[in-house]
Structure formats: structure tokens, C-alpha cells
Short mmCIF file of C-alpha atoms in Angstrom, two decimals:
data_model
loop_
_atom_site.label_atom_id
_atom_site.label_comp_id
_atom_site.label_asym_id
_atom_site.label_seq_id
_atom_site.Cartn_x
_atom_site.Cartn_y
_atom_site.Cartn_z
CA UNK N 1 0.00 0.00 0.00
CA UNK N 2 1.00 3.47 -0.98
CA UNK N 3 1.40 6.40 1.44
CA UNK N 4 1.08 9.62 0.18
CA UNK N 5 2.27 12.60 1.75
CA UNK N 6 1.17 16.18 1.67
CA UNK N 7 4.52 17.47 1.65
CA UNK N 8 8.02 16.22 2.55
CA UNK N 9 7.95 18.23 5.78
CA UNK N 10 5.29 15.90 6.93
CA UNK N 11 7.32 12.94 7.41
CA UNK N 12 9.36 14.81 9.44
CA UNK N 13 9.29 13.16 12.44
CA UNK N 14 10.26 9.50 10.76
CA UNK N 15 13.38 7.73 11.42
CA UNK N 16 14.24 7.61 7.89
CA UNK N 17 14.12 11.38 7.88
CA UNK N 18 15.54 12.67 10.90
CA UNK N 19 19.08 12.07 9.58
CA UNK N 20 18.41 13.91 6.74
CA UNK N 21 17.11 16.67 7.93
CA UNK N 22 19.73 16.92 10.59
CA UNK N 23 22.79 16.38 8.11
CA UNK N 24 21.15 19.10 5.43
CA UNK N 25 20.76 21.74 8.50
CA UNK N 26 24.61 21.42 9.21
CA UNK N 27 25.66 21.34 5.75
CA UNK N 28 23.07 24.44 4.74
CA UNK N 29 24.57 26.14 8.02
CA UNK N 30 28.40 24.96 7.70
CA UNK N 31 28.67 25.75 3.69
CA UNK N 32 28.49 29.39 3.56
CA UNK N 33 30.58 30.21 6.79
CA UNK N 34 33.03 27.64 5.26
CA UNK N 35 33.09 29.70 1.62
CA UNK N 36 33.47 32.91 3.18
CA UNK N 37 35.91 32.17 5.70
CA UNK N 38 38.23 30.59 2.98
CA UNK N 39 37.74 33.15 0.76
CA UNK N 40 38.38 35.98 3.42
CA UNK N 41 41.84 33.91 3.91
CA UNK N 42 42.59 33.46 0.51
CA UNK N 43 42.43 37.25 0.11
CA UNK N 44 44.21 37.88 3.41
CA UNK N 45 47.18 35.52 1.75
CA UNK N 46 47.29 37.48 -1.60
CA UNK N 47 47.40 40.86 0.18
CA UNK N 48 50.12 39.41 2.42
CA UNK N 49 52.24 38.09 -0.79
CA UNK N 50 51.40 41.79 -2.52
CA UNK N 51 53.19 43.31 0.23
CA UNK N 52 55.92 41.02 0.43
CA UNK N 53 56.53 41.38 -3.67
CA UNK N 54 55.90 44.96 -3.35
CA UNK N 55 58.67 45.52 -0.34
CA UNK N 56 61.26 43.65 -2.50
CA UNK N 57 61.26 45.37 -5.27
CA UNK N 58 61.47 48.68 -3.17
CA UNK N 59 64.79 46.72 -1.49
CA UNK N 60 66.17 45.86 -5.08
CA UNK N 61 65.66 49.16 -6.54
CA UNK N 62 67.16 51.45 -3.63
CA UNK N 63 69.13 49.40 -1.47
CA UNK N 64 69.17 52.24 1.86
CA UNK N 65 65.55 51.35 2.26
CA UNK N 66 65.46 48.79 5.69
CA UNK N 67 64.31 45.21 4.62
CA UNK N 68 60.22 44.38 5.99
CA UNK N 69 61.49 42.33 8.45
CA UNK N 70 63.65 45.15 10.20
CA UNK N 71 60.60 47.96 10.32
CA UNK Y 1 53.35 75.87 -1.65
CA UNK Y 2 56.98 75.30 -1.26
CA UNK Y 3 56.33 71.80 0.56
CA UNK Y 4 53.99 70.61 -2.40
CA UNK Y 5 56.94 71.62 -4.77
CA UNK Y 6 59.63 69.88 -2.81
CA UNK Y 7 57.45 66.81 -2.07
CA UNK Y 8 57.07 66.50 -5.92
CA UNK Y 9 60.71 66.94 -6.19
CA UNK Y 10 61.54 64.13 -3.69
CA UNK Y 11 59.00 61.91 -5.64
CA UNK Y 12 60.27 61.84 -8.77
CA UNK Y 13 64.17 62.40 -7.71
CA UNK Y 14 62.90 59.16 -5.33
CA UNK Y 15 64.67 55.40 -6.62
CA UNK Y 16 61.46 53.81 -5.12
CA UNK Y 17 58.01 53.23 -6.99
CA UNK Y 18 54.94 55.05 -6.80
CA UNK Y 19 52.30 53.68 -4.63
CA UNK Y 20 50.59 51.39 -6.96
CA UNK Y 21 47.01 52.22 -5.33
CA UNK Y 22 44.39 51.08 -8.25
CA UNK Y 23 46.67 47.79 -8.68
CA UNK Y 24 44.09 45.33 -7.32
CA UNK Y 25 45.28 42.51 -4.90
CA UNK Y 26 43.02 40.69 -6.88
CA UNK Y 27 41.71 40.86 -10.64
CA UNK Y 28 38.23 42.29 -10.46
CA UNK Y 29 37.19 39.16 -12.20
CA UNK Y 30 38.25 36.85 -10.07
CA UNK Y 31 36.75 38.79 -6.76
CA UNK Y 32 33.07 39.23 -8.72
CA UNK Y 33 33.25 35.56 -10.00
CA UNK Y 34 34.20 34.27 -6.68
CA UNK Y 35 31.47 36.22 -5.10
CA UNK Y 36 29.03 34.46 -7.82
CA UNK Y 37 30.40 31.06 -6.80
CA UNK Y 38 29.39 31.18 -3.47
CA UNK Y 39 26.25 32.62 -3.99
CA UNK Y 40 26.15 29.72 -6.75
CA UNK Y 41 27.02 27.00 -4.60
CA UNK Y 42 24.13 27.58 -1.76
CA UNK Y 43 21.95 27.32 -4.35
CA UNK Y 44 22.97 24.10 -5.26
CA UNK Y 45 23.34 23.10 -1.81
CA UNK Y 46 19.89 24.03 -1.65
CA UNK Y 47 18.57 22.28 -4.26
CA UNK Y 48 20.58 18.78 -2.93
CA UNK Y 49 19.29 19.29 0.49
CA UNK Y 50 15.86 19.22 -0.80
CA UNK Y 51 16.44 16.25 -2.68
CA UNK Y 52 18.20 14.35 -0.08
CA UNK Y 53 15.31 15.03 2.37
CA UNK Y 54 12.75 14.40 -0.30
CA UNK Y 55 14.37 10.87 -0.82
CA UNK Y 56 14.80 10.27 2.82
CA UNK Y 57 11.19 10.36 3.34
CA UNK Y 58 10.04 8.68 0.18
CA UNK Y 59 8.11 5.64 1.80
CA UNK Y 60 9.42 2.02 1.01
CA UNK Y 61 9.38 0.90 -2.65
CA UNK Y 62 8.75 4.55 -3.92
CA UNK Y 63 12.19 5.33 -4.74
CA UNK Y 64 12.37 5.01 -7.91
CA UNK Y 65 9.08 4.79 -8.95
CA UNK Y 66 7.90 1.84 -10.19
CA UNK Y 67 7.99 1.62 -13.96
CA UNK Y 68 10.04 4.78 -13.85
CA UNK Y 69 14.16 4.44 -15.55
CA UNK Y 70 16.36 4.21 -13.40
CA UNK Y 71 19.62 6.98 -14.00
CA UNK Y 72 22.45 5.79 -16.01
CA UNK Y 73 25.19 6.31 -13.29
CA UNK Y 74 27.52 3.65 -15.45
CA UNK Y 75 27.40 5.79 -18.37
CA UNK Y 76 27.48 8.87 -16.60
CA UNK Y 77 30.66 8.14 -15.31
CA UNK Y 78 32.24 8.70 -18.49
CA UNK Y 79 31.03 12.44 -18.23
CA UNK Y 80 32.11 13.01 -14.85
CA UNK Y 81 35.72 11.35 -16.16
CA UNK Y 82 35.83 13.69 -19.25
CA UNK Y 83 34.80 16.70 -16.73
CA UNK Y 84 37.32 16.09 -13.97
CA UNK Y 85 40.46 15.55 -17.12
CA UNK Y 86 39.17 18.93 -18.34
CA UNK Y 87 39.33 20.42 -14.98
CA UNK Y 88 42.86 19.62 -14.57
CA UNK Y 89 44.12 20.23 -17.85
CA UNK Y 90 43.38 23.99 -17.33
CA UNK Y 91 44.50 23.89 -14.19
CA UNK Y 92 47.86 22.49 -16.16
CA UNK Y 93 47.28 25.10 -18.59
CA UNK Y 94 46.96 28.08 -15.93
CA UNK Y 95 50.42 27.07 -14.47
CA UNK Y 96 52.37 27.20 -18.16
CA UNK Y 97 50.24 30.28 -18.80
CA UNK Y 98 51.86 31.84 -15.78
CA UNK Y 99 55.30 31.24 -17.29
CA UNK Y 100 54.00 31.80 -20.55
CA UNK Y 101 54.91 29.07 -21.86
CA UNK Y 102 52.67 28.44 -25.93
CA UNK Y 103 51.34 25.11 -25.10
CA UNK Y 104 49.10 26.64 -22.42
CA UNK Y 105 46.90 27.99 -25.57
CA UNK Y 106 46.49 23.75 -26.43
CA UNK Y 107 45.47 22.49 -23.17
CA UNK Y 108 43.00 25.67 -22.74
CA UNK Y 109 41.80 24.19 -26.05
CA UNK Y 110 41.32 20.80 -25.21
CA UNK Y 111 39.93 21.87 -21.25
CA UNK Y 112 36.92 23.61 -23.67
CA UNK Y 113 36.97 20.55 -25.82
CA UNK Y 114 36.39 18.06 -22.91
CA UNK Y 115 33.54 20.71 -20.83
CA UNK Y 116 31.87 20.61 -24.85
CA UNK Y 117 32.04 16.79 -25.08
CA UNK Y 118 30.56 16.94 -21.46
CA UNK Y 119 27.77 18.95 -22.28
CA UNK Y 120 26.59 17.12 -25.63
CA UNK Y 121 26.90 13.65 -23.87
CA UNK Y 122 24.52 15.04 -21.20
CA UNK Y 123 22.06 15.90 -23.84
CA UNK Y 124 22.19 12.63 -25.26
CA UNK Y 125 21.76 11.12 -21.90
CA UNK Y 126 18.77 13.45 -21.56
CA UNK Y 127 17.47 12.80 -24.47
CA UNK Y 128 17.54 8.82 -23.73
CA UNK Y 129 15.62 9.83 -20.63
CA UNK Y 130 12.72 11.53 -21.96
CA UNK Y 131 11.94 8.97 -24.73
CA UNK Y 132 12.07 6.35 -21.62
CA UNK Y 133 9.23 8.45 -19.94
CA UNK Y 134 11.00 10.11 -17.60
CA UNK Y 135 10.15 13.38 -17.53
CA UNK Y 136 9.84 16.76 -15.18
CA UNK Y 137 6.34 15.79 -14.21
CA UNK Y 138 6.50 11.84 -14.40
CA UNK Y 139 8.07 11.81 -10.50
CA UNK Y 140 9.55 13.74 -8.00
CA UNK Y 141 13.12 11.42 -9.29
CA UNK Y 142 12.29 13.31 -12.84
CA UNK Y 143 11.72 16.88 -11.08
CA UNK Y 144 14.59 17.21 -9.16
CA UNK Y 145 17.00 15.08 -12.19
CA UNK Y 146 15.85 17.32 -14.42
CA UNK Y 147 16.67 20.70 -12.19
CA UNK Y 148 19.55 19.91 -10.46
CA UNK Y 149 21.55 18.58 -13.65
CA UNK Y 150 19.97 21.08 -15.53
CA UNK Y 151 21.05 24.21 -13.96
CA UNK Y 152 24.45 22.20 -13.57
CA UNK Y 153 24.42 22.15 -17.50
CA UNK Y 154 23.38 25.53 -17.90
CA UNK Y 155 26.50 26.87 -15.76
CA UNK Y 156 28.13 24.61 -17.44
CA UNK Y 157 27.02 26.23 -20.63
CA UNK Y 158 27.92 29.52 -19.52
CA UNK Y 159 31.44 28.58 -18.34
CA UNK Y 160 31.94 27.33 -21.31
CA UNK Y 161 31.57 30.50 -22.98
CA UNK Y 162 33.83 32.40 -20.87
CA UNK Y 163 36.45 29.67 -21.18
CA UNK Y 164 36.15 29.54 -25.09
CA UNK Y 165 36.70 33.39 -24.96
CA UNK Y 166 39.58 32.98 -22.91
CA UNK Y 167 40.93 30.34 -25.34
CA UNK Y 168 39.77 32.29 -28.46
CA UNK Y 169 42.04 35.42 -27.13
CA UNK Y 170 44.42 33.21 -25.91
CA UNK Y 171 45.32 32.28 -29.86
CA UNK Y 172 45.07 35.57 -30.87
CA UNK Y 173 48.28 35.95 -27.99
CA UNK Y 174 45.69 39.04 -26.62
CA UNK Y 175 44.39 37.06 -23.36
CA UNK Y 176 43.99 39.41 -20.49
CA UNK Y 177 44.66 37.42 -16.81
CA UNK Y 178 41.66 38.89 -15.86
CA UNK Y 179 39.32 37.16 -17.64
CA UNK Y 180 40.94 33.59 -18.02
CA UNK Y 181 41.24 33.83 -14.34
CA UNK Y 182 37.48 34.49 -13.74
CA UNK Y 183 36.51 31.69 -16.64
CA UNK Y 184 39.11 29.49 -14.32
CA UNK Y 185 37.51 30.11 -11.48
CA UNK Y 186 33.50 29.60 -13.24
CA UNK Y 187 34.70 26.16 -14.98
CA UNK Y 188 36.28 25.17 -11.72
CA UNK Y 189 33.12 25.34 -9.78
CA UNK Y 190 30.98 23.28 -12.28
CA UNK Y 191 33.84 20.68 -12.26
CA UNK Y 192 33.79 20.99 -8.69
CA UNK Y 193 30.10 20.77 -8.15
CA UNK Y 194 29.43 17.97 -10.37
CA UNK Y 195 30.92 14.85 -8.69
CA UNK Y 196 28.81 15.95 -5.51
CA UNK Y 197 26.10 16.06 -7.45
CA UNK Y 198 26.65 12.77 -9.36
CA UNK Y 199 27.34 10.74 -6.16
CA UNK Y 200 24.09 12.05 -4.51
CA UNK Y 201 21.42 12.15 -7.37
CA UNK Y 202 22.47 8.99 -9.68
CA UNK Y 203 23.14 6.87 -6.54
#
């Protein structure tokens, strides 16, 4: 025999279901904190390396200036 | 006005470079396509959370429907296969473009070629699937198949575009990092998304 539903929400409270809906709520929760952390991080790294590239080519091109690590 | 004059002087008389203030730390097209991807990727995650639940709670023996097909994950596999090789070939392709090296132009080339041979063997799959009666409205299997693989394809579409512009000016020797970055960064995320979505709706 067939069951039918009114909606998914309504078998909610199933055994079948509570794992689902329990794994999808940290997932939907987890993702986005997850993508904007790493790409907050990412950009924190490439504004780190800028610096660094940008420092060393003020060292090569007048040597009096103190190295990055020294300021 | 003497101290504007003289800090002029010191500038230009000055052995270090100007402040480079509109260099990005970023290219603009990375940072606006990245943006996109994440708001991309919740919607997928969306879309897979509905369909996990949806399955979850399908009562015994409905899932698949009876007398429904059943997905071709064996075949599929071949797409996912030709997707992943294309994903890494530009990703080969992105380090001898760095040190601009000419065979970066050819694996650009055959990246595109593999995310076009991807595409056109999902359309044949799909078009297997509808002349075997599964369709939007035949079950909720159908529904979600058909809108979760086909917004997949339709990014998938649109990378592809991006990417064969990048390639096209990449021939011509006129490719801007800017834009093969941001194509890089589109084709990456369907290449990306699809295995997840492969291992949770055809399984």
C-alpha cells in the first residue's frame, strides 16, 4: 500500500528522515561560513604576498631602504 | 606651496616606486566571479538538500518509482571522467600560462573541448531519458534530475563560454589574466560541483 504525503515536511518526524534533515541543516549552516571564511583567507594571503613582492622590489631598486622584516 | 613643490621633487628624484594604489590585490574578475560562486554554490546546496530530504522520506518501494528508468550512473561516469580531465588540464594550462609558456593555448583548447564533449553527452543522456518516460512531471526522481543537472548544465554552458573566450584570445596571444582567471575560477566550480552532485542524485 502506498502512502502519500502532503509534503516532505510531513514525514518529518520519521526515522528515515531525521538524519536527513539533521545532516542538510549542518551542511546548509556549515557551507556558507566555510566559503566565506576561505575566501576571506585566501584574500588575506594574496594581500600578504602583494606586500611582500611589493617591499622587495622597493629593497632591489634602492638598497638604503630597511628590509620588511627590520621595520 | 613650497612643501607641495619639494614633495614633488623628492617623488620623482625618489629610486622607489609610486604607490601602486588602483593595482588590485586581486583581478576584479576573479573577486566578482568568486562572489558568484558562493552565492552559486548555496543554491545548489539548496537544491541537494531538498532532494536528499525528499528521498529520505520517500516511503518504502517509492524510490524510484515503479515503472520509472532508473539513471544511467555507469554511463554517466564517463562524463564526470571527461569533466574532472578537463578540470585539470586547465588547471595544467593556468600554471604554463603563468610562465607563458605556448602550449598553455592547447590544453586551454582541449579543457573547452572536454567541458563541450561533457555537455553534448549530457544531452544525449537526456534525451535517452525523456523517450524512456521520464520526464519533469512523471516523479519527483524526474523533477529534481531534471533541475539539479539542468542548472548544472546551464552553468556549465555559460562557463563554457567564458572559457572559449579565454581560449579564443588566448590564440590571438591578446588574453587578459583577468578574464581567463574568472573563466578558471567559473569552470572550476561546475567541475567541482558535479561529482557531488553525481554521487548524490544517480546513486
Amino acid at each position: 500500500m502506498l502512502t502519500t504525503l502532503a509534503c516532505s515536511v510531513c514525514g518529518a518526524g520519521q526515522d528515515g528522515t531525521e538524519w536527513a534533515y539533521l545532516a542538510m541543516t549542518g551542511v546548509v549552516s556549515l557551507t556558507p561560513l566555510a566559503m566565506i571564511g576561505g575566501v576571506a583567507f585566501w584574500l588575506y594571503r594574496a594581500s600578504k604576498r602583494r606586500e611582500a613582492e611589493d617591499a622587495a622590489r622597493a629593497e632591489a631598486l634602492d638598497p638604503r631602504v630597511a628590509p620588511t622584516s627590520l621595520r | 606651496m613650497a612643501t607641495t613643490a619639494s614633495a614633488v621633487m623628492s617623488q620623482v628624484m625618489s629610486p622607489r616606486p609610486l604607490p601602486e594604489a588602483n593595482r588590485p590585490v586581486v583581478p576584479s574578475a576573479v573577486l566578482g566571479t568568486l562572489i558568484f560562486v558562493v552565492a552559486e554554490v548555496m543554491f545548489f546546496v539548496g537544491m541537494i538538500s531538498a532532494f536528499t530530504i525528499s528521498r529520505a522520506g520517500a516511503p518504502a518501494g517509492t524510490w524510484p518509482v515503479p515503472g520509472q528508468p532508473t539513471l544511467p550512473a555507469e554511463a554517466t561516469a564517463l562524463n564526470t571522467v571527461a569533466l574532472v580531465l578537463s578540470g585539470l588540464l586547465l588547471l595544467v594550462g593556468q600554471v604554463l600560462f603563468a610562465k607563458k609558456q605556448a602550449a598553455a593555448k592547447w590544453l586551454v583548447l582541449a579543457a573547452w573541448g572536454l567541458g563541450v564533449a561533457f555537455v553534448g553527452l549530457q544531452g544525449r543522456e537526456w534525451s535517452q531519458l525523456l523517450s524512456a518516460g521520464l520526464t519533469m512531471t512523471s516523479s519527483r526522481l524526474g523533477a529534481f534530475f531534471y533541475l539539479i543537472v539542468g542548472m548544472h548544465g546551464l552553468h556549465a554552458i555559460g562557463a563554457l563560454v567564458a572559457l572559449g573566450l579565454a581560449a579564443l584570445q588566448l590564440l590571438r596571444d591578446r588574453l587578459e589574466g583577468g578574464l581567463f582567471f574568472g573563466a578558471q575560477v567559473f569552470w572550476y566550480f561546475v567541475v567541482l560541483m558535479w561529482p557531488i552532485i553525481y554521487a548524490r542524485v544517480y546513486f
